[in-house]
Coordinates of C-alpha atoms in Angstrom, one line a residue:
M1 CA 22.8 -2.2 -30.4
A2 CA 23.3 -6.2 -31.9
T3 CA 26.3 -6.6 -29.2
R4 CA 24.3 -4.8 -26.4
L5 CA 21.6 -7.7 -27.4
S6 CA 23.7 -10.6 -27.0
W7 CA 25.2 -9.7 -23.5
R8 CA 20.9 -9.3 -22.4
R9 CA 20.5 -13.1 -23.8
A10 CA 24.2 -14.5 -22.6
L11 CA 22.8 -12.9 -18.6
P12 CA 21.1 -15.8 -16.7
R13 CA 17.3 -15.3 -15.6
T14 CA 16.9 -17.0 -12.3
L15 CA 17.8 -15.5 -9.3
A16 CA 20.0 -18.4 -8.4
G17 CA 21.6 -17.6 -11.8
T18 CA 22.5 -13.8 -11.1
F19 CA 23.1 -14.0 -7.5
L20 CA 25.8 -16.7 -8.4
V21 CA 27.1 -14.8 -11.2
L22 CA 27.2 -11.4 -9.3
Q23 CA 28.9 -13.0 -6.0
L24 CA 32.0 -14.5 -9.0
V25 CA 32.3 -10.8 -10.0
V26 CA 32.2 -9.8 -6.4
I27 CA 35.0 -12.8 -5.7
A28 CA 37.1 -12.0 -8.7
L29 CA 37.0 -8.0 -7.7
V30 CA 38.7 -9.4 -3.8
L31 CA 40.8 -11.6 -5.9
A32 CA 42.3 -8.7 -7.5
V33 CA 42.8 -6.4 -5.2
A34 CA 44.2 -9.1 -2.9
G35 CA 46.8 -10.3 -5.8
L36 CA 47.6 -6.7 -6.0
V37 CA 48.0 -6.2 -1.8
S38 CA 50.3 -9.9 -1.9
V39 CA 52.6 -7.7 -5.0
R40 CA 52.5 -5.1 -3.0
Q41 CA 54.0 -6.8 -0.2
A42 CA 56.3 -9.4 -2.1
V43 CA 58.0 -6.0 -2.7
A44 CA 58.3 -4.9 0.6
Q45 CA 59.9 -8.0 1.8
F46 CA 62.0 -8.5 -1.3
A47 CA 63.8 -5.0 0.1
D48 CA 63.6 -6.0 3.8
S49 CA 65.7 -8.9 3.0
S50 CA 67.9 -8.2 -0.1
G51 CA 68.6 -4.8 1.7
S52 CA 70.1 -6.8 4.1
R53 CA 72.2 -8.6 1.7
V54 CA 73.6 -6.5 -0.5
L55 CA 74.7 -4.1 2.2
G56 CA 76.6 -6.6 3.4
A57 CA 77.8 -7.7 0.1
A58 CA 78.8 -4.1 -0.9
E59 CA 81.1 -3.7 2.7
N60 CA 82.6 -7.4 2.4
L61 CA 83.7 -6.1 -1.8
A62 CA 84.7 -2.3 0.2
A63 CA 87.0 -4.6 3.0
N64 CA 88.6 -6.9 0.2
P65 CA 92.4 -6.2 0.1
L66 CA 92.7 -7.0 -3.4
V67 CA 89.9 -3.9 -4.1
R68 CA 92.1 -1.7 -1.9
A69 CA 95.4 -2.9 -3.5
G70 CA 93.6 -2.3 -7.5
F71 CA 93.0 1.4 -7.3
S72 CA 96.3 1.7 -6.5
V73 CA 97.6 0.3 -9.6
P74 CA 97.7 2.3 -13.1
D75 CA 94.9 0.0 -15.0
P76 CA 92.8 -1.3 -12.4
A77 CA 89.7 -2.9 -14.3
G78 CA 92.0 -5.3 -15.7
Q79 CA 93.0 -6.4 -12.0
L80 CA 89.4 -5.0 -10.0
A81 CA 86.3 -7.1 -12.3
P82 CA 87.3 -10.3 -11.8
V83 CA 87.0 -9.4 -8.1
A84 CA 83.5 -7.7 -9.1
E85 CA 82.1 -10.5 -11.0
S86 CA 83.2 -13.3 -7.9
V87 CA 81.3 -11.0 -5.5
R88 CA 78.4 -10.7 -8.4
I89 CA 78.1 -14.2 -8.2
Q90 CA 78.4 -15.2 -4.6
S91 CA 76.2 -13.0 -3.0
G92 CA 73.4 -13.3 -6.6
A93 CA 73.3 -10.1 -7.2
S94 CA 72.5 -8.4 -10.8
L95 CA 75.0 -5.4 -11.0
V96 CA 78.6 -5.1 -9.3
L97 CA 80.9 -1.6 -9.7
L98 CA 83.5 -0.2 -8.1
A99 CA 84.3 3.4 -8.6
D100 CA 86.7 6.4 -7.7
P101 CA 86.5 9.5 -5.4
G102 CA 85.7 11.3 -9.1
R103 CA 82.7 9.5 -9.0
Q104 CA 83.9 7.9 -12.4
V105 CA 83.2 3.8 -12.7
V106 CA 86.9 1.9 -12.9
A107 CA 84.9 -1.5 -12.7
G108 CA 82.0 -3.9 -12.7
T109 CA 80.7 -6.4 -14.1
D110 CA 78.3 -4.6 -16.6
P111 CA 81.2 -3.1 -19.4
S112 CA 79.2 -0.6 -20.7
L113 CA 79.2 1.3 -17.3
V114 CA 83.0 1.3 -17.3
G115 CA 84.4 5.2 -17.3
T116 CA 80.6 6.8 -17.0
E117 CA 79.1 9.0 -13.9
L118 CA 78.2 6.9 -11.0
T119 CA 75.2 9.2 -9.5
L120 CA 73.5 8.4 -6.5
P121 CA 70.7 9.7 -4.3
D122 CA 72.8 10.2 -1.5
S123 CA 75.9 12.4 -2.1
R124 CA 76.9 11.0 1.8
V125 CA 78.0 8.2 0.7
W126 CA 81.0 10.0 -1.3
S127 CA 82.4 10.9 2.0
G128 CA 82.6 7.6 4.0
R129 CA 79.4 7.0 4.8
S130 CA 77.9 4.0 3.6
W131 CA 74.2 3.9 1.9
D132 CA 70.8 1.5 1.1
G133 CA 67.9 2.3 -1.2
D134 CA 67.1 2.3 -4.8
V135 CA 68.7 3.3 -8.1
T136 CA 68.3 3.6 -12.2
L137 CA 71.4 3.5 -14.1
D138 CA 70.6 3.4 -18.1
G139 CA 67.6 0.9 -17.1
P140 CA 65.1 -1.2 -14.7
Q141 CA 64.9 0.1 -11.0
L142 CA 67.9 -1.5 -8.7
L143 CA 67.8 -2.1 -4.8
A144 CA 71.3 -1.2 -4.3
A145 CA 73.9 -0.6 -1.6
A146 CA 76.8 1.2 -1.8
A147 CA 80.2 1.1 1.0
P148 CA 83.4 3.4 0.9
I149 CA 86.8 2.0 0.2
Y150 CA 89.7 3.3 2.5
A151 CA 93.5 3.3 2.1
E152 CA 95.8 2.4 4.9
D153 CA 96.2 6.0 6.2
G154 CA 91.3 6.1 6.6
S155 CA 90.9 7.9 3.3
V156 CA 88.3 7.7 1.2
I157 CA 89.9 6.0 -2.1
G158 CA 86.7 4.3 -3.9
L159 CA 83.2 3.2 -4.0
A160 CA 81.4 0.1 -3.7
L161 CA 78.6 -0.9 -5.2
V162 CA 76.3 -4.3 -5.6
A163 CA 72.7 -4.1 -7.1
E164 CA 69.9 -6.3 -7.0
E165 CA 66.9 -6.3 -9.9
Y166 CA 63.5 -5.9 -8.5
P167 CA 61.3 -9.4 -9.7
G168 CA 58.6 -8.6 -12.5
T169 CA 55.0 -8.2 -11.3
W170 CA 54.2 -11.4 -13.6
S171 CA 57.0 -14.0 -12.0
L172 CA 55.3 -12.7 -7.9
L173 CA 51.7 -13.3 -9.5
V174 CA 53.4 -16.5 -10.5
A175 CA 55.2 -17.6 -7.5
G176 CA 51.8 -17.5 -5.3
V177 CA 49.6 -19.0 -8.3
P178 CA 49.8 -22.6 -6.2
E179 CA 47.5 -20.8 -3.5
L180 CA 46.3 -18.4 -5.7
L181 CA 44.4 -21.5 -7.3
G182 CA 43.2 -22.5 -3.9
L183 CA 42.2 -19.0 -2.8
I184 CA 39.7 -19.4 -6.1
A185 CA 39.0 -22.7 -5.9
L186 CA 37.6 -22.0 -2.0
A187 CA 35.9 -18.4 -2.3
A188 CA 34.1 -20.1 -6.1
A189 CA 33.3 -23.0 -4.1
A190 CA 31.4 -20.9 -1.4
G191 CA 30.2 -18.3 -3.7
V192 CA 28.2 -21.0 -5.3
A193 CA 26.7 -22.9 -2.1
G194 CA 26.1 -19.3 -0.3
S195 CA 24.1 -18.5 -3.8
L196 CA 22.4 -21.1 -3.8
L197 CA 21.5 -21.4 -0.4
L198 CA 20.7 -17.6 -0.9
A199 CA 18.6 -18.1 -4.1
R200 CA 16.8 -21.2 -2.9
R201 CA 15.8 -18.5 0.7
I202 CA 14.2 -15.5 -1.6
K203 CA 12.9 -17.6 -3.6
R204 CA 10.6 -19.7 -0.6
Q205 CA 9.9 -16.0 0.7
T206 CA 9.2 -15.2 -2.9
H207 CA 6.3 -18.4 -4.0
G208 CA 9.1 -19.3 -6.2
L209 CA 8.6 -16.1 -8.4
E210 CA 11.8 -14.9 -10.7
P211 CA 12.6 -11.5 -10.7
A212 CA 11.4 -10.5 -14.0
E213 CA 7.5 -12.6 -12.9
I214 CA 7.8 -10.0 -9.6
A215 CA 8.3 -7.0 -11.4
G216 CA 5.8 -7.7 -13.7
L217 CA 3.6 -8.8 -11.1
A218 CA 4.3 -5.2 -8.9
D219 CA 3.3 -3.3 -12.9
Q220 CA 0.1 -5.3 -12.1
R221 CA -0.5 -4.4 -9.0
E222 CA -0.1 -0.8 -9.8
A223 CA -1.8 -0.8 -13.8
V224 CA -5.0 -2.5 -11.3
L225 CA -5.1 -0.7 -7.9
Y226 CA -4.5 2.8 -10.2
G227 CA -6.5 1.6 -13.2
I228 CA -9.9 0.9 -11.1
R229 CA -12.3 3.5 -10.3
E230 CA -13.7 2.3 -6.7
G231 CA -11.0 2.9 -3.7
V232 CA -8.2 0.4 -2.6
L233 CA -6.8 1.0 0.8
G234 CA -4.4 -1.0 2.1
V235 CA -4.0 -1.1 6.0
D236 CA -1.0 -2.5 8.1
P237 CA -2.0 -4.5 12.0
D238 CA 0.3 -1.1 13.1
G239 CA -2.2 0.8 11.6
T240 CA -0.2 2.2 9.1
V241 CA -1.4 2.9 5.5
T242 CA 0.3 0.9 2.9
V243 CA -1.7 0.9 0.0
A244 CA -3.7 3.7 -1.6
N245 CA -5.3 4.3 -5.0
D246 CA -5.9 7.4 -6.7
G247 CA -9.7 6.4 -6.0
A248 CA -9.8 5.9 -2.1
R249 CA -7.7 9.4 -2.2
E250 CA -10.8 11.1 -4.1
L251 CA -13.3 9.6 -2.1
L252 CA -11.5 10.4 1.3
D253 CA -10.1 13.5 0.7
L254 CA -6.5 12.0 2.0
P255 CA -3.2 13.6 1.3
A256 CA -1.1 12.7 -1.6
D257 CA 2.1 11.8 1.6
V258 CA -1.2 9.3 2.6
V259 CA 1.3 6.5 2.6
G260 CA 3.4 5.1 5.4
R261 CA 1.3 7.7 7.7
R262 CA -1.0 6.2 10.5
V263 CA -5.2 6.0 10.2
D264 CA -5.4 7.6 13.4
D265 CA -3.6 10.8 12.2
L266 CA -5.9 11.3 9.1
E267 CA -8.5 13.0 10.7
L268 CA -11.1 10.9 9.2
P269 CA -15.0 10.8 10.4
A270 CA -15.7 8.7 13.4
D271 CA -17.8 5.8 12.2
L272 CA -15.1 5.4 9.1
H273 CA -12.3 5.4 11.4
D274 CA -14.7 2.5 13.0
V275 CA -14.4 0.9 9.4
V276 CA -11.1 1.0 8.9
T277 CA -9.8 -0.1 11.8
G278 CA -12.2 -3.3 12.2
A279 CA -14.3 -1.3 15.1
R280 CA -17.2 -1.7 13.2
A281 CA -17.5 -5.0 11.2
G282 CA -19.6 -6.0 8.4
N283 CA -20.5 -6.3 4.8
D284 CA -21.3 -3.5 2.7
L285 CA -20.6 -1.2 5.4
V286 CA -22.9 2.6 4.4
V287 CA -20.5 5.6 5.8
V288 CA -20.8 9.2 4.7
H289 CA -17.9 11.6 4.2
G290 CA -18.6 14.8 3.5
D291 CA -21.2 14.9 0.6
R292 CA -20.9 11.2 -0.3
V293 CA -22.3 7.6 0.5
L294 CA -19.7 5.4 0.9
V295 CA -20.2 1.4 0.3
V296 CA -17.2 -0.2 2.8
N297 CA -16.2 -3.4 2.4
R298 CA -13.0 -4.1 4.8
R299 CA -11.3 -7.7 4.5
A300 CA -8.0 -9.3 6.4
A301 CA -5.2 -9.7 4.2
R302 CA -3.3 -12.8 4.6
G303 CA -0.1 -14.1 3.8
A304 CA 0.8 -18.2 2.7
R305 CA 0.6 -20.6 4.8
S306 CA 4.0 -21.4 6.8
R307 CA 4.5 -24.6 8.4
T308 CA 5.0 -23.8 11.9
T309 CA 6.7 -25.5 14.5
G310 CA 4.2 -27.8 15.4
G311 CA 3.8 -28.8 12.2
E312 CA 0.3 -27.2 12.0
Q313 CA -0.2 -24.5 8.8
E314 CA -1.0 -20.8 9.3
S315 CA -1.3 -17.5 7.3
S316 CA 0.7 -14.4 8.7
R317 CA -1.4 -11.4 8.4
W318 CA -0.4 -8.6 6.4
G319 CA -2.9 -6.0 7.9
S320 CA -6.6 -5.1 6.1
V321 CA -7.2 -4.2 2.4
L322 CA -10.5 -1.8 1.9
T323 CA -12.5 -1.1 -0.7
L324 CA -15.0 1.9 -1.8
R325 CA -17.7 2.8 -3.4
D326 CA -19.4 5.4 -3.8
R327 CA -23.1 5.1 -4.1
S328 CA -24.4 9.1 -3.8
E329 CA -25.8 8.8 -7.5
L330 CA -27.7 4.9 -6.5
I331 CA -29.2 6.3 -3.2
A332 CA -30.7 9.1 -5.3
V333 CA -31.4 7.3 -7.9
Q334 CA -33.1 4.8 -5.3
R335 CA -35.1 7.7 -3.8
Q336 CA -36.8 8.6 -7.0
L337 CA -37.4 4.8 -7.4
G338 CA -39.0 4.6 -4.3
A339 CA -41.2 8.0 -4.8
T340 CA -42.3 6.1 -8.4
R341 CA -43.1 3.1 -7.4
N342 CA -45.3 4.1 -4.0
A343 CA -47.1 6.3 -7.8
T344 CA -47.5 3.3 -9.2
D345 CA -48.7 1.2 -6.4
S346 CA -51.5 4.0 -5.9
L347 CA -52.5 3.8 -9.4
R348 CA -52.8 0.1 -9.2
A349 CA -54.7 0.1 -6.1
Q350 CA -57.1 3.0 -7.7
T351 CA -57.5 1.2 -11.1
H352 CA -58.6 -2.1 -8.7
E353 CA -60.6 -0.1 -7.0
F354 CA -62.2 1.9 -9.6
D355 CA -63.1 -1.7 -11.8
N356 CA -65.4 -3.1 -9.1
Q357 CA -67.1 0.0 -8.2
L358 CA -67.7 0.4 -12.4
H359 CA -68.8 -3.3 -11.6
V360 CA -71.0 -2.1 -9.3
I361 CA -72.3 1.1 -10.8
S362 CA -72.6 -1.2 -14.6
G363 CA -74.4 -4.0 -12.9
L364 CA -77.1 -1.8 -11.7
L365 CA -77.7 -0.4 -15.0
Q366 CA -78.2 -3.1 -16.5
L367 CA -80.8 -4.4 -14.1
G368 CA -82.4 -0.9 -14.1
E369 CA -81.7 0.1 -10.8
Y370 CA -81.2 3.6 -11.2
D371 CA -82.0 5.3 -9.0
E372 CA -79.9 2.9 -6.7
A373 CA -77.1 3.8 -9.0
R374 CA -77.4 7.2 -8.9
E375 CA -77.2 7.0 -4.5
Y376 CA -73.9 4.2 -5.3
V377 CA -72.1 6.8 -7.2
A378 CA -73.3 10.0 -5.0
G379 CA -72.0 8.1 -2.1
L380 CA -68.8 7.2 -3.4
A381 CA -67.9 11.2 -4.1
R382 CA -69.3 11.7 -1.0
R383 CA -66.3 9.6 1.3
R384 CA -63.6 10.8 -1.4
A385 CA -64.5 13.9 -1.0
E386 CA -64.7 13.6 3.2
A387 CA -61.6 11.7 2.6
D388 CA -59.2 14.3 0.2
E389 CA -61.1 16.8 2.9
Q390 CA -59.9 14.9 6.1
I391 CA -56.4 15.1 4.5
A392 CA -56.3 18.0 3.1
A393 CA -57.0 19.4 7.2
L394 CA -54.6 18.2 8.2
V395 CA -52.3 17.7 5.3
E396 CA -50.8 20.9 3.7
D397 CA -48.3 19.9 1.1
P398 CA -49.8 17.9 -2.1
A399 CA -47.1 15.5 -2.6
V400 CA -47.6 14.5 1.0
A401 CA -51.6 14.8 0.8
A402 CA -51.2 12.8 -2.6
L403 CA -49.2 10.0 -1.1
L404 CA -51.5 9.9 2.0
G405 CA -54.9 9.9 -0.4
A406 CA -53.0 6.9 -2.5
K407 CA -52.0 5.0 0.4
S408 CA -55.6 4.4 2.2
S409 CA -56.6 3.7 -1.6
L410 CA -53.8 0.8 -1.4
A411 CA -55.1 0.1 2.4
A412 CA -58.7 -0.2 1.2
E413 CA -57.9 -2.6 -1.0
R414 CA -55.3 -4.7 1.3
L415 CA -58.6 -4.5 4.3
I416 CA -56.4 -3.1 6.4
R417 CA -57.5 0.6 8.2
L418 CA -55.4 3.7 7.6
D419 CA -55.6 6.7 10.3
L420 CA -54.0 9.9 10.0
L421 CA -54.1 11.1 13.4
P422 CA -56.2 14.6 14.0
A423 CA -52.8 16.0 15.7
S424 CA -51.0 15.9 12.7
R425 CA -50.1 19.0 11.0
C426 CA -48.1 19.6 8.0
P427 CA -48.0 23.3 5.9
R428 CA -46.7 22.9 2.6
L429 CA -43.1 22.2 2.3
P430 CA -40.3 23.1 0.1
H431 CA -39.5 21.0 -3.5
E432 CA -36.9 18.8 -1.8
L433 CA -38.3 18.8 1.5
S434 CA -41.5 18.1 0.1
T435 CA -39.7 14.8 -1.8
D436 CA -37.4 13.3 0.8
V437 CA -40.8 13.4 3.6
A438 CA -42.5 11.5 1.0
T439 CA -39.6 9.2 0.8
V440 CA -39.5 8.4 4.6
L441 CA -43.8 8.1 5.3
G442 CA -44.2 6.1 1.5
N443 CA -41.3 3.7 2.9
L444 CA -42.7 3.7 6.7
V445 CA -46.4 2.6 5.6
D446 CA -45.2 0.1 3.5
N447 CA -43.4 -1.7 6.0
A448 CA -46.4 -1.0 8.0
F449 CA -48.3 -3.0 5.5
D450 CA -46.3 -5.6 5.1
A451 CA -46.5 -5.8 8.8
V452 CA -50.5 -6.4 9.9
A453 CA -50.5 -8.6 6.2
D454 CA -51.6 -11.7 8.6
V455 CA -53.0 -9.4 11.1
A456 CA -57.0 -10.0 11.5
E457 CA -57.5 -6.6 12.4
A458 CA -54.9 -4.5 10.7
V459 CA -54.6 -0.9 11.5
V460 CA -51.7 1.5 10.4
Q461 CA -51.8 4.7 12.3
V462 CA -49.7 8.2 10.6
E463 CA -49.0 11.4 12.2
I464 CA -47.2 14.1 11.1
T465 CA -46.1 17.1 12.8
A466 CA -43.2 19.8 11.4
D467 CA -42.5 22.9 13.0
D468 CA -39.6 25.1 12.3
H469 CA -36.6 23.2 12.5
V470 CA -37.7 19.6 11.6
V471 CA -40.9 17.6 10.3
R472 CA -41.4 14.5 12.8
V473 CA -43.3 11.4 10.8
V474 CA -45.1 8.1 13.2
V475 CA -46.1 5.5 11.9
A476 CA -47.3 2.8 13.5
D477 CA -48.9 -0.8 13.0
S478 CA -50.5 -3.7 14.8
G479 CA -48.6 -6.2 13.5
P480 CA -46.6 -9.1 15.6
G481 CA -44.0 -6.5 16.5
L482 CA -40.4 -6.8 16.3
A483 CA -38.3 -9.7 17.4
Q484 CA -36.0 -9.9 20.3
G485 CA -32.6 -8.4 18.6
A486 CA -34.1 -7.3 15.7
A487 CA -34.8 -3.4 16.9
D488 CA -30.7 -3.2 16.0
R489 CA -30.0 -4.2 13.3
I490 CA -33.2 -3.9 11.3
F491 CA -32.4 -0.5 9.9
D492 CA -29.0 -2.4 8.1
R493 CA -29.4 -2.7 4.6
G494 CA -29.7 -6.5 3.9
F495 CA -31.4 -7.4 7.1
S496 CA -35.5 -8.4 6.5
T497 CA -37.8 -9.4 8.4
K498 CA -40.4 -9.9 6.2
S499 CA -41.7 -13.5 5.4
A500 CA -40.4 -14.8 1.8
A501 CA -44.2 -14.6 1.0
V502 CA -44.1 -10.8 1.1
V503 CA -42.9 -8.8 -2.5
G504 CA -40.3 -6.4 -2.2
G505 CA -38.8 -8.2 1.3
R506 CA -35.1 -7.0 0.8
G507 CA -34.1 -4.8 3.5
V508 CA -34.2 -1.5 1.6
G509 CA -36.4 0.4 2.3
L510 CA -35.9 1.3 6.3
S511 CA -32.7 1.6 5.1
L512 CA -33.3 4.2 2.4
V513 CA -35.4 5.7 4.9
R514 CA -32.5 6.0 7.4
R515 CA -30.3 6.8 4.8
V516 CA -32.7 9.6 3.6
C517 CA -33.1 11.1 7.5
Q518 CA -28.9 11.4 8.2
D519 CA -27.9 13.5 4.7
R520 CA -30.5 15.9 6.5
G521 CA -28.7 15.4 9.7
G522 CA -31.5 13.8 10.9
S523 CA -32.1 10.0 12.7
V524 CA -34.7 7.3 12.7
G525 CA -36.1 5.2 15.5
V526 CA -38.2 1.9 16.5
A527 CA -39.6 1.3 19.1
A528 CA -41.9 -2.1 20.6
G529 CA -45.5 -1.4 20.9
A530 CA -47.3 -1.4 24.6
P531 CA -49.5 -4.1 25.4
P532 CA -51.8 -5.9 24.5
T533 CA -51.1 -4.7 20.9
P534 CA -47.4 -6.0 20.6
G535 CA -47.1 -3.6 17.0
A536 CA -44.0 -1.6 16.2
S537 CA -43.8 2.6 16.4
F538 CA -41.1 3.9 14.4
T539 CA -40.1 8.1 14.3
A540 CA -38.4 9.5 11.7
V541 CA -37.0 13.1 12.4
V542 CA -36.7 14.8 8.9
P543 CA -34.2 18.9 10.0
R544 CA -36.2 20.9 7.7
R545 CA -32.1 22.3 6.9
R546 CA -28.7 20.0 5.7
P547 CA -26.1 20.5 8.1
A548 CA -23.8 22.6 6.9
A549 CA -20.1 21.1 5.3
G550 CA -17.9 19.1 8.1
A551 CA -21.0 18.7 10.5
P552 CA -21.8 15.2 11.7
A553 CA -24.3 13.7 9.7
G554 CA -27.4 11.6 11.6
S555 CA -26.9 12.8 14.8
P556 CA -30.2 13.2 16.5
P557 CA -32.1 16.6 17.0
S558 CA -32.3 17.8 20.5
A559 CA -36.2 18.0 20.9
A560 CA -37.7 15.1 21.5
A561 CA -39.7 13.0 19.5
P562 CA -43.3 12.8 20.6
A563 CA -45.2 9.6 21.5
G564 CA -46.1 7.0 19.2
P565 CA -49.7 5.9 19.1
W566 CA -48.7 2.8 21.5
G567 CA -45.5 3.7 22.5
E568 CA -42.3 5.7 23.0
V569 CA -40.9 6.1 20.2
A570 CA -36.8 5.8 20.9
H571 CA -35.0 7.7 17.8
G572 CA -31.7 5.3 17.0
S573 CA -28.9 6.6 14.9
E574 CA -26.3 4.2 13.2

């Protein structure tokens, strides 16, 4: 374990050092292979050049008259040994042998082989044929050549063999050391230069980070992407998904193999597809996917600035990154807060109105005007009963009727005339639908109150109609109307035409109205009032039943909306 750690400490930690070590290892391997090939080539060249030389020496020895004469004497070793030694010295051979037809060595430069049997790979040399090749005679492998010795009558009387020992591998390597050292120096210099240039280029592309730092950043990226609850989706300029964390897969119902697939193949809803591809731009864009309300932000991803040929610096585009947040629970909370705020405002208005009425009654009693006090109380009760009866006759749903009553008190406090048109008809609604209609009505009425805050004759008219399919809420005001271009953005979250003096002017109410309508498959629109009263008329269509799973949300119903009190109301969708 300690040896392994010491080796790790010895390894270079910089990118240039790593490349240098790797290239030196490759160079060493290449040189080792080159040395092996060089040795094999040297051996082959030795066999080619020395084979012809020893064969010629063997034929010359066989044709020597002294050798022929030596085979006819009783003791040929004494006469033939000097001749064999002379041939060995002249030819540079390692071994020279002379054998009789019985394959017995009769003379040679190695006395220990005299009297032994000479065995050659090719037996045809004993019948008068020359031969050359490799042979082993109780020692290293030799390159040998043999030639027959003929008598005057043409018969074979003996065999002359000349052999030379192969040079050793080390001697061949040592012989090529100067050339090998030159190759090593040249390869090492090329490796060092290549390593430095390659490391410099790669470090420029990796912003000067070392491999360990790059690996750490990759680990941190994975930890961040998959550790956050929000969805993160990366798309390259070609529309291919490059990054998708678990949050994005869950919120968008994406498959596990989404990375590498094109956005067009994911079958996303049209509005979400427009946001992903950049066809729809903006901050905190609200889209609906299934039963989820998502807030999406899209940002272009750019790399480090690089210098162009003209000297200017520009950033290379890597695509875009989208962040997705689930705001379904927040929308539900906003609805509840809207209903609570409406109830609070209504109670505050009623409290203020009751305080004024109690002050009048108290003053009449203190003045002793008991009959006047009795008539005043009776008048208040009669007006309240008439107002409640009027609302109850047209609106049977308790929650919506109560909201209208509270808004009537608030309107009276703010010197606004709130009219419920006689055409209104609203039966008792299911609890969930009643809550949504109350949310839509309350926010539209509050928006109308703010619109007529600075108008001399402030009038707000409300019309509620219901059939078997939808509930329509029309709220019109006598305010200054809509500014040019505001109709297309008035329902966007954060957009508001309210002045700074208006409390709550944060662009939330109308956005919430649109979200409630779209969640049920309905719509909301706005139209300018007819002259001479400019104003604005809002029409909200709230279906009685929510759309089935998979049906597009926010599509306007087929039935046309009724005309508003100040003009035709055009439905709008997101």
